[in-house]
Short mmCIF file of C-alpha atoms in Angstrom, two decimals:
data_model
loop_
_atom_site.label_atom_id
_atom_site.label_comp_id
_atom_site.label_asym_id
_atom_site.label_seq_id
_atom_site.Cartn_x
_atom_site.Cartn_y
_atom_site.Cartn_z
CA UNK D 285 90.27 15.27 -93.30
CA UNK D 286 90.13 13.65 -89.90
CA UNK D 287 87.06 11.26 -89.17
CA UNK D 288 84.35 12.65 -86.94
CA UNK D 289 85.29 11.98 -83.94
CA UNK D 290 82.13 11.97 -81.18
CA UNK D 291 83.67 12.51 -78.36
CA UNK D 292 84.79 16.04 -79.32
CA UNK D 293 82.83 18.85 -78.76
CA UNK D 294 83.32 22.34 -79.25
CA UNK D 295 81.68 26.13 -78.29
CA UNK D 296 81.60 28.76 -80.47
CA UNK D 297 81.03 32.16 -78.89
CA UNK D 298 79.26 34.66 -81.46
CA UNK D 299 76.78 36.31 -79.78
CA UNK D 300 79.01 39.63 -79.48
CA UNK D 301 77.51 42.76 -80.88
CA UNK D 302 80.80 44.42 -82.55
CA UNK D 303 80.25 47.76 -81.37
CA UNK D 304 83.51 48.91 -81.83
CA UNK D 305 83.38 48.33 -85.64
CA UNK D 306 80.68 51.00 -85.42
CA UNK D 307 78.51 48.65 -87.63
CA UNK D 308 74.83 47.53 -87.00
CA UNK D 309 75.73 44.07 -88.74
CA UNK D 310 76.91 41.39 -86.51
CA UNK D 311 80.27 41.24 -86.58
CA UNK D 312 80.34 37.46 -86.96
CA UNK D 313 78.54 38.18 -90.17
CA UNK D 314 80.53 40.00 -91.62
CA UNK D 315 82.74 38.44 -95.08
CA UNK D 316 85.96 37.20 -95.67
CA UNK D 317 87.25 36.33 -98.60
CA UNK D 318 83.35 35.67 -99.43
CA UNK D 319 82.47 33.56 -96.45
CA UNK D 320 80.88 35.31 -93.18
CA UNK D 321 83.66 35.01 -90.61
CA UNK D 322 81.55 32.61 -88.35
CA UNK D 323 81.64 30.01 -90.89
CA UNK D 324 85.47 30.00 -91.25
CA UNK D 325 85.59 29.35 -87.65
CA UNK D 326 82.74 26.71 -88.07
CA UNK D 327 84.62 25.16 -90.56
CA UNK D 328 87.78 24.74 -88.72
CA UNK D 329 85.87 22.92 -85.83
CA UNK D 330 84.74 20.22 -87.80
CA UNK D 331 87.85 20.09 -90.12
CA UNK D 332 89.48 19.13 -86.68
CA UNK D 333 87.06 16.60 -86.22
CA UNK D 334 84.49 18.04 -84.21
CA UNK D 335 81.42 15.76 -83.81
CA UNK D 336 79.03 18.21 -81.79
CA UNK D 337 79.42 22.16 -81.93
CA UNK D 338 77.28 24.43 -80.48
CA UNK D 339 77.10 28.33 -81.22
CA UNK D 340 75.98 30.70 -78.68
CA UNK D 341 74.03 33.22 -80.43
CA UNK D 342 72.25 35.80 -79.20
CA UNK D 343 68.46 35.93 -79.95
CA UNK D 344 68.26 39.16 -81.62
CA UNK D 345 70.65 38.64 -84.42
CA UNK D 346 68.57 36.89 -87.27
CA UNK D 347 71.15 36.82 -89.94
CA UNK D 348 73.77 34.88 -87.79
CA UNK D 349 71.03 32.34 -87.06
CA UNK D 350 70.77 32.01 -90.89
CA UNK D 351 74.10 31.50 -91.39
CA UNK D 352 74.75 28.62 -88.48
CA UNK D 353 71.37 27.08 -90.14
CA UNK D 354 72.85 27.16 -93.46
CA UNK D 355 76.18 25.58 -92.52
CA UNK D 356 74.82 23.21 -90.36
CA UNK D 357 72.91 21.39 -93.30
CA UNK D 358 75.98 21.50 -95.08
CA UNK D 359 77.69 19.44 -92.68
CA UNK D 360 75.21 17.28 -91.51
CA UNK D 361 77.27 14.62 -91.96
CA UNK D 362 79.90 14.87 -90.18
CA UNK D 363 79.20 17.38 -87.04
CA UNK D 364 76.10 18.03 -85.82
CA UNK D 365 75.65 21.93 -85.00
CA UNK D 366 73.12 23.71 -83.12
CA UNK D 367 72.53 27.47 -81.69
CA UNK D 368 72.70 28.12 -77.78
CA UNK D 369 70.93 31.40 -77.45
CA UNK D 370 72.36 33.92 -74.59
CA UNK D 371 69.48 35.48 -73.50
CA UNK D 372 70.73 38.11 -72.03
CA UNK D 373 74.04 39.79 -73.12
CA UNK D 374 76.10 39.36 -69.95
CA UNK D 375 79.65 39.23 -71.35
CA UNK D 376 81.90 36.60 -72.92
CA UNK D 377 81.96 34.37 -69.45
CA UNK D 378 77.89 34.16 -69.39
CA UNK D 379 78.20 33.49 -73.02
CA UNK D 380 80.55 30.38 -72.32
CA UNK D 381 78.49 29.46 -69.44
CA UNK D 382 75.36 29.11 -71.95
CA UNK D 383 77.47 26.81 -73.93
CA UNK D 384 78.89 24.64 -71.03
CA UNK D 385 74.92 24.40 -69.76
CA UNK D 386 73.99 23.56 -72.91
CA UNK D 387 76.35 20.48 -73.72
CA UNK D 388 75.44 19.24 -70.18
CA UNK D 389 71.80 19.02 -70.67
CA UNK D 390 73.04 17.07 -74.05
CA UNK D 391 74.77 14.78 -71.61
CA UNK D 392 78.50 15.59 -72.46
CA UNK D 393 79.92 15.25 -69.25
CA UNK D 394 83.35 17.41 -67.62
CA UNK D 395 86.50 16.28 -69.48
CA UNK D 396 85.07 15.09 -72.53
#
């Protein structure tokens, strides 16, 4: 396990609606190998040593708000993560640009 490493931030981009699983359940929420696949990626962020992640979520999606929540107390410790909600469901480069907006008004400045 690599130390936490501050500098290091990361985005996670789970606000998609998986309509082409045909599914009403987030597809971020769905379980592998018992964990929802959100928190493998999670996991692998601050495994790498991560110290600051931030998930854009969208707002309408309760259960993948629960499950950031959850894993965030889990790993309170060593990477602080937090939701970035995408208002509006403009596409995968909106989503990213709710992320990058985010970290900025956290003060992370470009090529950190």
């Amino acid at each position: 396990m690599q130390s936490k490493k501050q500098d290091v931030v990361g985005i996670i981009l789970a606000a998609g609606q998986g309509k082409r699983m045909k599914t009403s359940r987030p597809k971020v929420a769905h379980s592998l190998l018992g964990r929802p696949l959100i928190e493998w990626s999670m996991m692998h962020f601050v495994e790498a040593g991560v110290g600051d992640l931030s998930v854009v979520v969208s707002p309408s999606q309760p259960e993948v708000h629960a499950i950031v929540d959850n894993f965030a107390q889990k790993v309170a410790s060593r990477c602080r993560v937090r939701h970035v909600f995408q208002d509006v469901a403009l596409g995968t480069g909106h989503a990213a640009m709710c992320g990058v907006r985010s970290l900025e008004s956290q003060g992370v400045r470009a090529g950190t």
